[in-house]
Coordinates of C-alpha atoms and ligand atoms in Angstrom, one line a residue:
M11 CA -3.1 17.0 -13.1
L12 CA -5.1 15.8 -10.1
K13 CA -6.5 19.2 -9.0
G14 CA -10.1 18.8 -7.9
K15 CA -9.6 15.1 -7.1
A16 CA -9.5 13.6 -3.7
A17 CA -7.5 10.6 -2.6
I18 CA -7.5 8.2 0.4
I19 CA -4.2 6.5 1.0
T20 CA -4.5 3.8 3.8
G21 CA -1.4 3.3 6.0
S22 CA 0.1 6.6 4.9
T23 CA 1.7 7.7 8.2
S24 CA 5.0 6.2 7.2
G25 CA 6.9 4.4 4.4
I26 CA 5.4 3.7 1.0
G27 CA 1.9 5.2 1.8
L28 CA 3.4 8.5 2.9
G29 CA 5.5 8.6 -0.3
I30 CA 2.5 8.0 -2.4
A31 CA 0.4 10.6 -0.5
R32 CA 3.0 13.3 -1.0
K33 CA 3.3 12.5 -4.8
L34 CA -0.5 12.6 -5.2
A35 CA -0.6 15.9 -3.3
A36 CA 2.2 17.3 -5.5
A37 CA 0.0 16.5 -8.5
G38 CA -2.8 18.5 -6.9
A39 CA -5.1 16.0 -5.1
D40 CA -6.6 16.6 -1.7
I41 CA -5.5 13.9 0.6
M42 CA -6.9 11.8 3.5
L43 CA -4.1 10.2 5.4
N44 CA -4.6 7.1 7.5
G45 CA -2.5 4.9 9.8
F46 CA -1.1 4.6 13.3
G47 CA 1.7 6.5 15.1
D48 CA 2.5 9.4 17.3
A49 CA -0.2 12.1 17.1
T50 CA 2.2 15.0 17.0
E51 CA 4.2 13.4 14.2
I52 CA 1.1 12.6 12.2
E53 CA -0.1 16.2 12.6
A54 CA 3.3 17.5 11.4
V55 CA 3.1 15.2 8.3
R56 CA -0.5 16.4 7.6
Q57 CA 0.4 20.0 7.9
A58 CA 3.5 19.6 5.7
I59 CA 1.4 18.2 2.9
E60 CA -0.9 21.3 3.1
T61 CA 1.9 23.8 3.2
D62 CA 4.2 22.1 0.7
F63 CA 1.5 21.5 -2.0
G64 CA -1.4 23.9 -1.2
V65 CA -4.0 21.1 -1.0
K66 CA -6.3 20.0 1.8
A67 CA -5.0 17.2 3.9
L68 CA -7.1 15.3 6.5
Y69 CA -6.3 12.4 8.8
S70 CA -8.4 9.3 9.7
P71 CA -7.3 7.0 12.5
A72 CA -9.4 4.2 11.2
D73 CA -8.2 0.7 11.9
M74 CA -8.0 -1.2 8.6
G75 CA -8.7 -4.4 10.5
K76 CA -12.2 -3.1 11.3
P77 CA -14.7 -3.0 8.4
D78 CA -17.0 -0.5 10.1
Q79 CA -14.1 1.9 10.6
I80 CA -13.1 1.6 6.9
A81 CA -16.7 2.4 5.8
A82 CA -16.8 5.4 8.2
M83 CA -13.4 6.7 6.9
V84 CA -14.7 6.6 3.3
A85 CA -18.0 8.3 4.4
N86 CA -16.0 11.1 6.2
A87 CA -13.8 11.7 3.2
E88 CA -16.8 11.9 0.8
Q89 CA -18.4 14.4 3.1
A90 CA -15.3 16.5 3.5
F91 CA -14.1 16.5 -0.1
G92 CA -17.4 15.8 -1.9
A93 CA -16.0 12.6 -3.4
V94 CA -13.3 10.0 -3.2
D95 CA -11.8 9.8 -6.7
I96 CA -8.7 7.8 -5.8
L97 CA -8.3 5.0 -3.3
V98 CA -4.8 3.6 -2.6
N99 CA -5.1 0.4 -0.5
N100 CA -1.6 0.4 1.1
A101 CA -1.8 -0.5 4.8
G102 CA -0.1 -3.7 5.5
I103 CA 1.8 -5.7 8.1
Q104 CA 4.1 -8.7 8.1
H105 CA 4.9 -11.6 10.4
T106 CA 7.4 -14.4 9.6
A107 CA 7.2 -18.0 10.9
L108 CA 7.0 -21.5 9.6
V109 CA 3.4 -22.5 8.9
E110 CA 3.3 -25.0 11.8
N111 CA 4.4 -22.3 14.2
F112 CA 2.4 -19.4 12.7
P113 CA 0.2 -17.9 15.4
A114 CA -3.5 -18.0 14.4
E115 CA -4.0 -14.5 15.7
R116 CA -1.3 -13.2 13.3
W117 CA -2.8 -15.1 10.4
E118 CA -6.3 -13.6 11.0
T119 CA -4.9 -10.0 11.5
I120 CA -2.7 -10.1 8.4
I121 CA -5.6 -11.4 6.3
A122 CA -7.9 -8.7 7.7
I123 CA -5.5 -5.7 7.2
N124 CA -3.6 -6.8 4.0
L125 CA -6.5 -8.4 2.1
S126 CA -10.0 -7.9 3.6
A127 CA -9.4 -4.1 4.0
V128 CA -8.9 -3.9 0.3
F129 CA -12.3 -5.5 -0.3
Y130 CA -14.1 -3.3 2.2
G131 CA -12.4 -0.1 1.1
T132 CA -13.2 -0.9 -2.6
Q133 CA -16.8 -1.7 -1.7
A134 CA -17.2 1.6 0.0
V135 CA -15.7 3.8 -2.8
L136 CA -17.2 2.1 -5.8
P137 CA -20.8 3.5 -5.7
G138 CA -19.5 7.1 -5.8
M139 CA -16.9 6.3 -8.5
K140 CA -19.6 4.6 -10.6
A141 CA -22.0 7.6 -10.2
R142 CA -19.2 10.0 -11.4
N143 CA -17.9 7.5 -14.0
W144 CA -14.3 8.1 -12.9
G145 CA -12.1 6.4 -10.3
R146 CA -8.7 5.0 -9.6
I147 CA -8.2 2.1 -7.2
I148 CA -4.5 1.3 -6.7
N149 CA -3.7 -1.7 -4.5
I150 CA -0.2 -2.0 -3.1
A151 CA 0.4 -5.7 -3.3
S152 CA 4.0 -7.0 -3.4
A153 CA 6.4 -9.2 -5.3
H154 CA 4.9 -11.6 -2.8
G155 CA 1.6 -11.2 -4.7
L156 CA 3.3 -12.9 -7.6
V157 CA 5.8 -15.3 -6.1
A158 CA 6.3 -16.8 -2.6
S159 CA 9.0 -16.9 0.1
A160 CA 9.2 -19.3 3.0
Q161 CA 7.9 -18.2 6.4
K162 CA 5.5 -15.6 5.0
A163 CA 2.3 -17.7 4.7
A164 CA -0.3 -15.1 5.7
Y165 CA 1.5 -12.2 3.8
V166 CA 1.9 -14.2 0.6
A167 CA -1.6 -15.6 0.7
A168 CA -3.0 -12.1 1.4
K169 CA -1.0 -10.4 -1.4
H170 CA -1.9 -13.2 -4.0
G171 CA -5.5 -12.5 -2.9
V172 CA -5.0 -8.8 -3.5
V173 CA -3.8 -9.5 -7.1
G174 CA -6.9 -11.7 -7.7
L175 CA -9.3 -9.1 -6.2
T176 CA -7.7 -6.4 -8.4
K177 CA -8.5 -8.4 -11.5
V178 CA -12.2 -8.9 -10.4
V179 CA -12.7 -5.2 -9.7
A180 CA -11.1 -4.3 -13.0
L181 CA -13.5 -6.6 -14.9
E182 CA -16.6 -5.4 -13.0
T183 CA -15.7 -1.8 -13.9
A184 CA -14.1 -2.5 -17.3
E185 CA -16.6 -0.4 -19.4
S186 CA -16.5 2.6 -17.0
G187 CA -14.0 5.4 -16.3
I188 CA -12.7 3.5 -13.3
T189 CA -9.5 1.5 -13.3
C190 CA -8.2 -0.9 -10.6
N191 CA -4.6 -2.0 -10.7
A192 CA -2.0 -3.4 -8.3
I193 CA 1.6 -2.3 -7.8
C194 CA 4.0 -5.1 -6.7
P195 CA 7.1 -3.6 -5.1
G196 CA 10.2 -5.6 -4.3
W197 CA 12.2 -4.5 -1.3
V198 CA 11.6 -0.9 -0.2
L199 CA 13.6 0.4 2.8
T200 CA 10.7 1.2 5.2
P201 CA 10.1 0.3 8.9
L202 CA 8.4 -2.9 7.7
V203 CA 11.6 -4.1 6.0
Q204 CA 14.0 -2.6 8.6
K205 CA 12.6 -5.0 11.1
Q206 CA 13.5 -7.9 8.8
I207 CA 17.0 -6.5 8.3
D208 CA 17.4 -6.2 12.1
A209 CA 16.3 -9.8 12.6
L210 CA 18.7 -11.0 9.8
A211 CA 21.6 -9.2 11.4
A212 CA 20.9 -10.6 14.8
R213 CA 20.3 -14.2 13.5
E214 CA 23.5 -14.3 11.5
N215 CA 25.6 -12.1 13.8
I216 CA 26.4 -9.6 11.0
S217 CA 26.3 -5.8 10.7
L218 CA 23.1 -4.0 9.6
A219 CA 24.9 -2.9 6.4
E220 CA 25.9 -6.5 5.7
A221 CA 22.3 -7.6 6.4
Q222 CA 20.9 -5.0 4.0
V223 CA 23.2 -6.3 1.2
K224 CA 22.3 -9.9 2.0
L225 CA 18.6 -9.2 2.0
L226 CA 18.8 -7.5 -1.4
S227 CA 21.2 -10.1 -2.9
E228 CA 18.9 -13.0 -2.1
K229 CA 15.9 -11.6 -4.1
Q230 CA 16.5 -8.4 -5.9
P231 CA 18.9 -8.6 -8.9
S232 CA 19.3 -4.8 -9.1
R233 CA 20.6 -4.8 -5.5
Q234 CA 18.9 -1.4 -5.1
F235 CA 15.9 -0.7 -2.9
T236 CA 12.8 0.5 -4.7
T237 CA 11.9 4.0 -3.2
P238 CA 8.6 5.3 -2.0
D239 CA 9.0 8.2 -4.5
Q240 CA 9.3 5.8 -7.4
L241 CA 6.1 4.1 -6.3
G242 CA 4.4 7.5 -5.8
D243 CA 5.3 8.5 -9.3
L244 CA 3.8 5.3 -10.6
A245 CA 0.6 5.9 -8.7
V246 CA 0.4 9.4 -10.2
F247 CA 0.8 7.8 -13.6
L248 CA -1.9 5.3 -12.9
C249 CA -4.2 8.2 -12.1
S250 CA -3.5 9.9 -15.4
E251 CA -5.7 9.6 -18.5
A252 CA -2.7 8.0 -20.3
A253 CA -3.3 5.0 -18.0
G254 CA -7.0 5.0 -18.5
N255 CA -7.0 1.6 -20.3
I256 CA -4.7 -0.2 -17.9
K257 CA -7.1 -2.5 -16.1
G258 CA -6.4 -5.3 -13.7
A259 CA -2.6 -5.2 -14.1
S260 CA -0.1 -6.1 -11.5
L261 CA 2.9 -4.0 -12.1
P262 CA 6.2 -5.2 -10.5
V263 CA 8.6 -2.5 -9.3
D264 CA 11.1 -5.1 -8.0
G265 CA 14.6 -4.7 -9.5
G266 CA 14.0 -7.9 -11.4
W267 CA 12.9 -10.1 -8.5
T268 CA 10.0 -11.7 -10.4
A269 CA 11.8 -11.9 -13.7
Q270 CA 13.9 -14.7 -12.4
Ligands
NAD315 P1 5.3 0.6 7.0 O1 5.3 -0.3 8.2 O2 6.3 1.7 6.8 O3 3.9 1.3 6.9 C1 2.7 0.7 7.1 C2 1.6 1.7 7.3 O4 0.4 1.0 7.6 C3 1.8 2.6 8.5 O5 1.3 3.9 8.2 C4 1.0 2.0 9.6 O6 0.6 2.9 10.6 C5 -0.2 1.5 8.8 N1 -1.0 0.5 9.4 C6 -0.6 -0.7 10.0 N2 -1.6 -1.4 10.5 C7 -2.7 -0.6 10.2 C8 -4.1 -0.7 10.5 N3 -4.6 -1.8 11.2 N4 -4.9 0.2 10.1 C9 -4.5 1.3 9.5 N5 -3.2 1.5 9.2 C10 -2.3 0.6 9.6 O7 5.2 -0.4 5.8 P2 5.5 -0.2 4.2 O8 6.7 -1.0 3.9 O9 5.4 1.2 3.8 O10 4.3 -1.0 3.6 C11 3.2 -0.4 3.0 C12 2.6 -1.5 2.0 O11 3.5 -1.8 1.0 C13 2.2 -2.8 2.8 O12 1.0 -3.2 2.2 C14 3.3 -3.7 2.4 O13 2.9 -5.0 2.4 C15 3.6 -3.2 1.0 N6 5.0 -3.6 0.5 C16 6.1 -3.2 1.2 C17 7.3 -3.6 0.7 C18 8.6 -3.2 1.4 O14 9.7 -3.7 1.0 N7 8.6 -2.3 2.3 C19 7.4 -4.4 -0.4 C20 6.2 -4.8 -1.0 C21 5.0 -4.4 -0.5

C-alpha cells in the first residue's frame, strides 16, 4: 500500500517509534529512522528493516531539541528518497515533579522535544507535501494530550499543545491531499514507562509486577498495555486512502482512560 512512499519517524530507535517504523516498512514505505542509542544496536535495527521488508532504511542522529538539525534531517531524507510523504512526530521524553520543584531545564527540554520539534518538522515537510498534493503527518501525542495527571506539567502542556497544533495544520491543509492527525496512546510498555514502573515499585516498596498492575489500574480501565504494533497498525491506516478525510483528529488508544 505504501510502496514508493517515504516516511520519517522521529524517536524510532526504541518503543512506539520503532513499532510504527516497522509497520510502515511492512506496508512498503522507505524509512528514515531517528533517535539516540547504541550505534551497533541502531545499525542492527536499520538492517533488519531492510532485510525483513525489502525497503530502504536510513538513520538520522538529529536531535529533536535542535531546530536546525530537524530541518537538515528532512532535507537529507528528501534528497535520499526524492520526497518525504509521511512524517511521524514521535520523539518524546518525560520528567515527573511538582510544579514548584520542576527544574526549568527539564521544562525547556520537554517543550523543545515533545512540542516544538513537531512544529519544526511539520514546517520542513509541508512545502514538499503541498507541491505533490499528498502527505500524512501523524503526531504521537498521548492520553495526556486530552487529560492531565499530577507531576507532569511539562509533558501535559506539551501534549495538549501537540493536539492543538495538529488541528491548525489540519485546517491549513484541509483542501489538499494532506492529512494531519494525532494518536493519543494510554500506557504502552516502553523504556519511558518502565522508568515510571521502577520508580513506583521503589517508592511503595512493591514488586515490579505489582507496580505494573497498580500503574494500569490507576488510569487504564482495560488493565492492558497498548502495544507499539497496535499503534503502528493505526498509523498505517491513517496513511491509507480510506483515512483521507480524517483531518485534525486526536485518536485515543488508551483502554478507556479518557472515557472516564
Ligand atoms: P521511548 O523512550 O521508548 O522512545 C523515545 C524515542 O525518542 C527513542 O528512540 C529516543 O532515542 C528518542 N529521543 C529522545 N530524545 C530525543 C531527541 N532529543 N532527539 C531525537 N530522538 C530522541 O519512549 P516511547 O514510550 O516509545 O515514547 C514515544 C512517544 O510516545 C513519546 O512522544 C511519548 O510521549 C509518547 N507516548 C508514550 C506512551 C507510553 O505509555 N509509553 C504513552 C503516550 C504517549
